[in-house]
Amino acid sequence: MSDESVISLRGVRAELGSRPVLRGIDLTVRRGQVVALLGANGSGKSTAVRTIIGQVPVTAGEIELFGTPRRRFRDWARVGYVPQRTTAAGGVPATVTEVVSSGRLSRARFGVLRRADHEAVRRALGEVGMADRAKDSVNALSGGQHQRVLIARALAAEPELLIMDEPMAGVDLASQEVLAETLRGQVAAGATVLLVLHELGPLEPLIDRAVVLRDGCVLHDGPPPEAVGQHALPGHDHVHPHAPAGAEPARTGLLS
Amino acid sequence: MDILNYAFMQRALLAAVLVGITAPAIGIYLVQRRQALMGDGIGHVAMTGVGLGFLLSWSPVWMATLVSVLGAVLMELIRWYGKTRGDIALAMLFYGGMAGGVMFINLAPGGSNANLTSYLFGSLSTVSESDVTAICLLAAFVVLVTVGLRRQLFAVSQDEEFARVTGLPVRALNLLTAVTAAVTVTVAMRVVGLLLVSALMVVPVAAAQQLTRSFAATFAIAVALGVGVTLGGTVTSYYQDVPPGATIVLLTIGAFIVLSLLATPLARRRARALAAAQPAGDPAECTIPATRGAADEVGV
């Protein structure tokens, strides 16, 4: 683990519709670290991640990626992003390979995929255990498999930094273990990881540091908090209503 | 085949084939980003262009291209900076476009709504030599964009947020999609008419989806269907003396119904094959069926 900072936020403030969501966040992620961003719904953890990748404008403060101010950062192939989604599907059928291939575009010049690019896509599918579903439509996948496809899409560019927004939301136990295994491989290979989590779950042994947000401020930055009470029980599972009003109703765990 | 002996029918068939290719080719990206009715909106805006063309005695095809491109760019800008609610702003653009068309054409010397009808519902037999030139040039642009940039457009239409993090110029690609859709509308204007354009952009894609699992196959089948129905509709209208635009659209919907019926046993067989391929006794790996019942949903 070196001292080189991969992500650096200093005094970052952000608003969503004139409501302050981040009120001066400081956060540094160094090379090789695995940092979990925790907090209740509305604490600003997703917004924090979205400011880093430039999806939410910053009203004050500075963000650097690999030592470059984010505004001037262009080397996006070094960043693998897994957005918070329950589905990888769009309005038209697409195969698992087609979706994962779009993650490779950051390394492909003029959108032309060469043999090495197709190899990288196949490797990424193998890493999340979806190689046998490569030619299937993403519409035919379970919630956990959707998430694995989204992670493979981020891995296809062979990034140095992985940013994941709630990768475990709506994921069945079998897929959670595959995801933990995938992440372990990435960390062993030297990847830096920042992930938004609702709870540490099966990823707990991998996490070096936990940053807890509350009301847009950093409440805790240090070793991951110990789970207590019922939350510490193995197999304990949360079911939270994450979806904003008007979104698709949540599916029961029975089907996914 | 006396149909090919007439110059006007040669032009009509060429225009029809080009529309059959271009409309589904850009339409698939609109369907993918769930903006299936954007073509319809652009069609309304294009009416102002047709009206202006008559008023200023310029080519209505080129004027409609110019105005609908501006309208499409405006729609994209509204989507970015959406201060007003997007759908309300778009509604104003649609109906403003239609009202503008009716107003300008009636201001034009000797103009009346009758001139507009051939643009609203298509008038293949009156496609002129210069129309064909314009249609060829515009169609070449649409094919170049939709095929040449298919990976980029796929990525942006599938997941805009992710596409931005891969460093793709998302805004430029969105604008290009909007402009290409606008160009396609004006290409299709003389063939199926502004009010029916959207059908050719959306329905072949929806029909192809019934059979396919991949984007590439959906694209290919949708374009093949588009060419099939535009040619079939044009030939039918020649022999049966029925309006080509309406014939083409009804044929497309017919193709959708036939393919939907064919797809049911196909989907069932695929589901069986998938079930056979899954290891038994692993409930975590079961798939979500394509159609979920109401009982599967839980309110939050």
XYZ file of C-alpha atoms in Angstrom:
556
model
C 0.000 0.000 0.000
C 1.625 3.251 -1.084
C 0.833 6.788 -0.014
C -0.322 7.844 -3.457
C -3.872 9.152 -3.178
C -6.208 7.784 -5.837
C -9.281 9.713 -4.724
C -9.085 12.939 -2.783
C -12.021 15.089 -1.671
C -11.395 18.313 0.241
C -14.261 20.329 1.681
C -16.667 19.062 -0.965
C -20.159 20.531 -0.881
C -22.984 19.586 -3.198
C -26.659 20.383 -3.547
C -29.534 18.510 -5.095
C -32.293 20.910 -6.088
C -30.939 23.680 -3.752
C -30.998 21.266 -0.773
C -27.481 20.802 0.643
C -26.614 17.097 0.532
C -22.879 17.258 1.188
C -21.664 19.859 3.699
C -17.883 19.776 3.415
C -16.618 16.224 2.989
C -12.950 15.275 3.313
C -12.058 11.823 2.044
C -8.807 10.336 0.803
C -8.499 6.859 -0.667
C -4.929 5.665 -1.155
C -3.695 3.134 -3.672
C -4.614 -0.416 -2.729
C -7.146 0.557 -0.067
C -10.670 -0.829 0.139
C -12.896 1.855 1.611
C -16.570 1.403 2.436
C -18.826 4.438 2.489
C -21.615 3.780 4.975
C -24.591 5.721 6.256
C -28.368 5.803 6.403
C -30.578 6.615 3.420
C -30.189 10.305 2.622
C -26.839 10.642 4.406
C -25.199 11.627 1.109
C -23.111 8.532 0.412
C -24.415 8.016 -3.119
C -24.120 11.742 -3.840
C -20.517 11.690 -2.625
C -19.688 8.936 -5.093
C -21.548 10.716 -7.861
C -19.568 13.918 -7.323
C -16.358 11.917 -7.733
C -17.374 10.661 -11.172
C -18.801 14.039 -12.162
C -22.491 13.154 -12.165
C -23.371 15.710 -9.477
C -21.864 19.222 -9.706
C -19.818 20.392 -6.750
C -20.677 23.797 -5.242
C -17.460 24.086 -3.239
C -14.312 22.114 -2.520
C -11.866 20.135 -4.612
C -11.866 16.621 -6.039
C -8.812 14.881 -7.441
C -8.581 11.542 -9.220
C -5.077 10.041 -9.467
C -3.681 13.430 -8.479
C -5.446 15.275 -11.311
C -8.258 17.760 -10.620
C -11.460 15.993 -11.692
C -12.341 18.698 -14.226
C -9.152 17.947 -16.137
C -9.224 14.174 -15.579
C -9.648 12.331 -18.901
C -8.108 8.941 -18.217
C -11.443 7.236 -17.536
C -10.152 3.785 -18.507
C -8.433 3.734 -15.088
C -11.823 3.982 -13.353
C -14.400 1.183 -13.254
C -17.828 2.366 -12.173
C -20.752 0.242 -11.025
C -23.851 2.448 -10.788
C -26.709 1.727 -8.414
C -29.080 -0.257 -10.614
C -31.442 -3.130 -10.239
C -31.228 -4.004 -13.915
C -28.687 -3.998 -16.716
C -31.447 -4.082 -19.351
C -32.520 -1.263 -21.675
C -35.538 -0.917 -23.943
C -34.127 -3.319 -26.559
C -32.838 -6.869 -25.948
C -29.069 -7.095 -25.517
C -26.804 -10.013 -24.682
C -24.588 -10.138 -21.619
C -21.549 -9.763 -23.904
C -22.994 -6.706 -25.641
C -23.600 -4.946 -22.326
C -20.187 -5.847 -20.894
C -18.450 -4.782 -24.126
C -19.605 -1.197 -23.651
C -17.374 -1.116 -20.561
C -14.390 -1.645 -22.840
C -15.080 1.458 -24.959
C -12.858 3.582 -22.705
C -9.893 1.574 -23.997
C -11.051 1.180 -27.596
C -10.151 3.876 -30.085
C -13.124 5.070 -32.192
C -15.282 2.360 -30.648
C -13.543 -0.418 -32.582
C -13.031 -3.508 -30.413
C -9.970 -5.580 -31.328
C -9.111 -9.120 -30.358
C -7.472 -8.020 -27.081
C -10.656 -6.112 -26.204
C -12.857 -9.151 -26.809
C -10.436 -11.159 -24.649
C -10.766 -8.615 -21.831
C -14.572 -8.804 -22.054
C -14.410 -12.616 -21.834
C -12.054 -12.407 -18.847
C -14.340 -9.962 -17.056
C -17.290 -12.321 -17.601
C -15.247 -15.199 -16.245
C -14.307 -13.234 -13.138
C -17.952 -12.778 -12.141
C -18.838 -16.354 -13.114
C -21.056 -15.384 -16.036
C -19.002 -16.831 -18.901
C -21.649 -19.486 -19.587
C -24.351 -16.808 -19.930
C -22.370 -14.643 -22.389
C -24.845 -15.070 -25.257
C -28.014 -14.863 -23.163
C -30.232 -11.804 -23.096
C -29.794 -9.706 -19.958
C -33.597 -9.711 -19.686
C -33.416 -13.387 -18.701
C -31.172 -12.785 -15.659
C -31.888 -12.620 -11.944
C -31.215 -9.551 -9.819
C -27.892 -10.940 -8.610
C -26.846 -11.829 -12.140
C -27.708 -8.316 -13.341
C -25.353 -6.960 -10.695
C -22.631 -9.385 -11.787
C -23.040 -8.152 -15.378
C -22.744 -4.529 -14.230
C -19.547 -5.386 -12.342
C -18.129 -7.276 -15.317
C -18.849 -4.182 -17.436
C -16.751 -2.102 -15.030
C -13.969 -4.727 -14.991
C -13.829 -4.951 -18.800
C -11.642 -1.839 -18.969
C -9.195 -3.418 -16.464
C -9.417 -0.398 -14.153
C -7.070 0.488 -11.288
C -9.887 2.040 -9.271
C -13.295 0.476 -8.753
C -16.165 2.682 -7.597
C -19.323 0.765 -6.720
C -22.640 2.190 -5.593
C -24.451 -0.406 -3.453
C -23.267 -3.447 -5.404
C -25.006 -5.777 -2.957
C -28.496 -4.211 -3.145
C -31.046 -6.825 -4.156
C -28.430 -9.537 -4.649
C -29.078 -13.128 -3.589
C -26.629 -14.884 -1.270
C -25.006 -16.988 -4.002
C -24.267 -13.881 -6.071
C -23.062 -12.000 -2.981
C -20.426 -14.648 -2.448
C -19.381 -14.521 -6.118
C -19.109 -10.734 -5.853
C -17.035 -10.936 -2.675
C -14.755 -13.442 -4.393
C -14.432 -11.183 -7.472
C -13.572 -8.227 -5.291
C -11.008 -10.266 -3.370
C -9.288 -11.117 -6.669
C -9.282 -7.455 -7.724
C -7.827 -6.330 -4.393
C -5.163 -9.046 -4.530
C -4.215 -7.757 -7.986
C -3.714 -4.287 -6.525
C -7.000 -2.536 -7.296
C -8.209 0.368 -5.187
C -11.886 0.152 -4.231
C -14.437 2.656 -2.974
C -17.853 1.176 -2.389
C -21.110 2.483 -1.037
C -22.686 -0.108 1.233
C -25.718 -0.345 3.394
C -24.061 -2.897 5.602
C -20.711 -4.652 5.470
C -22.121 -8.174 4.996
C -19.906 -10.755 3.269
C -17.470 -8.017 2.181
C -16.474 -7.226 5.774
C -13.126 -9.109 5.793
C -11.986 -7.184 2.695
C -12.617 -3.706 4.004
C -9.662 -1.695 5.351
C -11.527 1.431 6.284
C -15.082 2.568 6.782
C -16.248 6.134 6.318
C -19.648 6.779 7.842
C -21.687 9.755 6.659
C -24.590 11.417 8.418
C -26.466 14.433 7.015
C -23.715 15.127 4.507
C -20.856 15.140 7.049
C -18.193 12.553 7.847
C -19.140 10.999 11.182
C -16.501 8.292 11.395
C -13.353 7.505 9.402
C -11.376 4.501 10.536
C -11.577 0.763 10.971
C -14.957 -0.745 10.049
C -17.422 -0.685 12.948
C -18.152 -4.001 14.630
C -21.590 -5.378 13.921
C -23.673 -5.679 17.063
C -26.871 -7.381 18.154
C -29.074 -8.916 15.512
C -26.986 -7.299 12.768
C -24.069 -9.523 13.723
C -25.946 -12.743 13.120
C -24.727 -14.676 10.079
C -27.194 -14.592 7.234
C -28.895 -11.505 8.639
C -30.541 -9.709 5.767
C -31.958 -6.221 5.486
C -34.886 -5.387 3.281
C -35.068 -1.643 2.776
C -37.340 0.406 0.593
C -34.593 2.070 -1.489
C -36.633 2.919 -4.524
C -37.739 6.548 -4.883
C -41.463 7.177 -5.216
C -42.726 6.289 -8.648
C -39.976 3.780 -9.328
C -40.642 0.141 -10.046
C -41.901 -1.703 -6.991
C -39.249 -3.719 -5.193
C -39.204 -7.386 -5.989
C -39.383 -9.978 -3.311
C -36.221 -11.885 -2.612
C -38.082 -15.037 -3.607
C -37.590 -14.385 -7.289
C -34.158 -12.858 -7.432
C -43.350 -6.107 -63.615
C -44.694 -3.036 -65.392
C -44.332 -1.232 -62.078
C -40.647 -0.538 -62.819
C -41.366 1.044 -66.206
C -42.582 4.267 -64.678
C -39.998 6.778 -63.525
C -42.249 7.960 -60.679
C -42.538 4.402 -59.375
C -38.761 3.903 -59.578
C -38.319 7.011 -57.466
C -41.062 5.898 -55.083
C -39.511 2.448 -54.585
C -36.042 3.912 -54.003
C -37.397 6.381 -51.446
C -39.391 3.601 -49.778
C -36.339 1.322 -49.412
C -34.253 4.145 -47.954
C -36.955 4.896 -45.404
C -37.270 1.193 -44.594
C -33.562 1.147 -43.755
C -33.156 4.442 -41.926
C -36.285 4.637 -39.767
C -35.679 1.411 -37.765
C -31.913 2.048 -37.748
C -32.262 5.211 -35.658
C -35.529 4.092 -34.070
C -33.805 1.214 -32.255
C -31.716 3.685 -30.220
C -34.813 5.733 -29.361
C -36.599 2.570 -28.202
C -33.504 1.533 -26.238
C -33.429 4.846 -24.356
C -37.219 4.644 -23.895
C -37.946 7.713 -26.013
C -40.043 5.825 -28.539
C -42.320 8.797 -29.197
C -39.511 11.259 -29.924
C -39.950 10.608 -33.666
C -43.578 11.632 -33.354
C -42.576 14.863 -31.621
C -40.026 15.690 -34.300
C -42.665 14.976 -36.948
C -44.887 17.654 -35.421
C -42.036 20.158 -35.348
C -41.171 19.378 -38.971
C -44.615 20.689 -39.992
C -43.429 24.201 -39.235
C -40.544 23.567 -41.628
C -42.889 22.433 -44.395
C -45.054 25.518 -43.851
C -42.017 27.804 -43.918
C -40.808 26.109 -47.096
C -44.082 26.979 -48.832
C -44.119 30.523 -47.434
C -40.542 31.279 -48.518
C -40.790 29.188 -51.717
C -37.862 27.007 -50.631
C -37.703 23.240 -50.849
C -40.069 21.963 -48.125
C -37.819 18.870 -47.633
C -34.700 20.913 -46.815
C -36.662 23.461 -44.781
C -38.313 20.663 -42.801
C -34.861 19.127 -42.218
C -33.539 22.422 -40.891
C -36.490 23.092 -38.592
C -36.774 19.537 -37.265
C -33.022 19.417 -36.549
C -33.400 22.656 -34.577
C -36.448 21.224 -32.811
C -34.631 17.994 -31.938
C -31.654 19.918 -30.552
C -34.061 22.055 -28.514
C -35.681 18.881 -27.104
C -32.257 17.583 -26.088
C -31.416 20.904 -24.425
C -34.707 20.810 -22.519
C -33.773 17.326 -21.321
C -30.398 18.596 -19.980
C -31.388 21.821 -18.385
C -34.956 20.713 -17.587
C -36.051 23.743 -15.560
C -39.654 23.298 -16.629
C -40.959 19.775 -16.469
C -39.572 17.992 -19.496
C -42.845 16.554 -20.756
C -44.675 19.904 -20.542
C -41.909 21.698 -22.443
C -41.953 18.954 -25.067
C -45.736 19.170 -25.410
C -45.439 22.889 -26.115
C -42.790 22.194 -28.740
C -44.945 19.514 -30.431
C -48.129 21.536 -30.664
C -46.301 24.784 -31.364
C -44.678 22.986 -34.293
C -48.009 21.759 -35.627
C -49.729 25.134 -35.200
C -46.761 26.873 -36.852
C -47.059 24.590 -39.858
C -50.774 25.283 -40.326
C -50.241 29.035 -39.851
C -47.316 29.390 -42.284
C -48.919 27.333 -45.016
C -52.077 29.428 -44.891
C -50.000 32.619 -45.024
C -48.243 31.373 -48.150
C -49.718 32.706 -51.406
C -52.282 30.164 -52.638
C -51.442 27.832 -49.768
C -54.015 25.852 -47.833
C -54.113 22.866 -45.524
C -54.537 20.734 -48.655
C -50.831 21.314 -49.448
C -49.973 20.028 -46.017
C -51.864 16.750 -46.437
C -49.255 15.180 -48.704
C -46.633 15.805 -46.014
C -48.839 14.645 -43.157
C -49.760 11.319 -44.706
C -47.093 10.916 -47.392
C -47.380 11.171 -51.138
C -45.012 8.714 -52.703
C -46.119 9.170 -56.300
C -45.241 12.870 -56.241
C -41.640 12.327 -55.098
C -39.583 14.456 -57.477
C -36.075 14.074 -58.862
C -34.717 16.644 -56.387
C -36.598 14.993 -53.513
C -34.831 11.725 -54.337
C -31.441 13.440 -54.284
C -32.194 14.964 -50.896
C -33.513 11.661 -49.539
C -30.399 9.767 -50.747
C -28.012 12.249 -49.130
C -29.908 12.321 -45.843
C -30.256 8.519 -45.755
C -26.500 8.116 -46.283
C -25.900 10.330 -43.250
C -28.313 8.309 -41.101
C -26.732 4.965 -42.072
C -23.233 6.307 -41.466
C -24.158 7.444 -37.944
C -26.288 4.491 -36.850
C -23.894 1.813 -38.112
C -20.545 3.587 -37.725
C -21.165 4.695 -34.151
C -23.255 1.701 -33.076
C -21.097 0.796 -30.064
C -21.044 4.346 -28.739
C -24.755 4.894 -29.349
C -25.535 1.516 -27.761
C -23.556 2.404 -24.633
C -25.136 5.840 -24.265
C -28.664 4.567 -24.898
C -28.224 1.612 -22.536
C -26.833 3.517 -19.541
C -26.076 7.207 -19.952
C -24.461 7.600 -16.525
C -22.080 4.705 -17.078
C -21.249 5.923 -20.595
C -20.140 9.249 -19.141
C -17.712 7.480 -16.788
C -16.180 5.593 -19.728
C -15.246 9.026 -21.089
C -17.640 8.940 -24.057
C -18.782 12.405 -25.247
C -22.326 11.726 -24.026
C -23.766 15.156 -24.800
C -22.404 15.150 -28.323
C -23.730 11.625 -28.903
C -27.161 12.581 -27.542
C -27.271 15.583 -29.845
C -26.174 13.429 -32.752
C -28.966 10.943 -31.991
C -31.508 13.768 -31.900
C -30.234 15.278 -35.163
C -30.169 11.880 -36.862
C -33.733 11.195 -35.736
C -34.775 14.577 -37.145
C -33.077 13.830 -40.462
C -34.812 10.458 -40.598
C -38.185 12.085 -40.041
C -37.686 14.300 -43.070
C -36.443 11.355 -45.129
C -39.620 9.465 -44.275
C -41.915 12.474 -44.633
C -42.699 11.973 -48.323
C -43.150 8.214 -47.958
C -45.263 7.604 -44.857
C -45.973 11.183 -43.802
C -45.075 13.133 -40.693
C -47.906 11.699 -38.611
C -46.951 8.087 -39.345
C -43.144 8.393 -39.292
C -42.822 7.282 -35.693
C -44.556 3.981 -36.464
C -41.754 2.961 -38.850
C -39.139 3.939 -36.255
C -40.693 1.976 -33.424
C -42.871 -0.900 -34.646
C -40.232 -2.828 -36.691
C -37.964 -2.705 -33.619
C -40.759 -3.893 -31.345
C -41.587 -6.689 -33.811
C -37.941 -7.798 -34.126
C -37.612 -7.896 -30.322
C -40.168 -10.683 -30.203
C -37.620 -13.034 -31.753
C -34.229 -11.805 -30.604
C -31.912 -11.918 -27.641
C -29.169 -9.604 -28.905
C -29.048 -5.976 -29.971
C -27.210 -6.815 -33.193
C -29.901 -9.290 -34.281
C -32.682 -6.870 -33.320
C -31.032 -4.186 -35.458
C -30.667 -6.484 -38.481
C -34.198 -7.926 -38.310
C -35.779 -4.505 -37.704
C -34.061 -3.056 -40.799
C -34.994 -6.116 -42.883
C -38.608 -5.784 -41.720
C -38.537 -2.060 -42.470
C -37.398 -2.681 -46.048
C -39.934 -5.505 -46.443
C -42.937 -3.475 -45.351
C -42.007 -0.285 -47.206
C -41.482 -2.219 -50.461
C -44.583 -4.341 -49.874
C -46.676 -1.310 -49.013
C -45.510 0.660 -52.058
C -46.189 -2.195 -54.469
C -49.592 -2.870 -52.892
C -50.555 0.774 -53.136
C -49.641 0.749 -56.846
C -51.813 -2.242 -57.694
C -54.691 -1.704 -55.275
C -54.840 2.106 -55.359
C -54.617 2.514 -51.582
C -52.530 5.189 -49.788
C -48.921 3.914 -49.401
C -48.220 5.464 -45.977
C -51.210 3.839 -44.314
C -50.563 0.530 -46.106
C -46.942 0.474 -44.911
C -47.872 1.205 -41.305
C -50.680 -1.386 -41.250
C -48.318 -3.986 -42.760
C -45.752 -3.191 -40.045
C -48.306 -3.676 -37.297
C -49.428 -6.904 -39.002
C -45.806 -8.115 -38.960
C -45.614 -7.270 -35.256
C -48.721 -9.345 -34.502
C -47.532 -12.326 -36.573
C -44.061 -12.285 -34.962
C -45.566 -11.987 -31.470
C -47.658 -15.095 -32.127
C -44.636 -16.948 -33.532
C -42.507 -15.893 -30.582
C -44.621 -17.522 -27.885
C -43.607 -21.151 -28.612
C -40.030 -19.966 -29.250
C -39.821 -18.293 -25.837
C -41.276 -21.385 -24.207
C -38.655 -23.605 -25.830
C -35.877 -21.239 -24.751
C -37.135 -21.222 -21.180
C -37.144 -25.035 -21.174
C -33.593 -25.154 -22.571
C -32.489 -22.681 -19.924
C -34.156 -24.674 -17.138
C -32.412 -27.830 -18.389
C -29.045 -26.049 -18.389
C -29.418 -24.847 -14.791
C -28.159 -27.101 -12.021
C -31.124 -28.506 -10.131
C -31.779 -27.626 -6.501
C -30.162 -24.203 -6.656
C -32.994 -21.777 -6.011
C -30.650 -18.774 -5.939
C -30.005 -19.241 -9.625
C -33.579 -19.245 -10.888
C -34.413 -16.625 -13.470
C -37.060 -13.964 -13.440
C -39.696 -14.900 -16.005
C -40.141 -12.411 -18.818
C -43.686 -11.662 -17.684
C -44.204 -11.274 -13.977
C -47.609 -11.506 -12.446
C -49.056 -8.781 -10.270
C -48.563 -11.020 -7.250
C -44.782 -10.874 -7.775
C -44.639 -7.156 -6.999
C -44.542 -5.693 -3.541
C -45.466 -2.101 -2.880
C -42.994 -0.021 -0.889
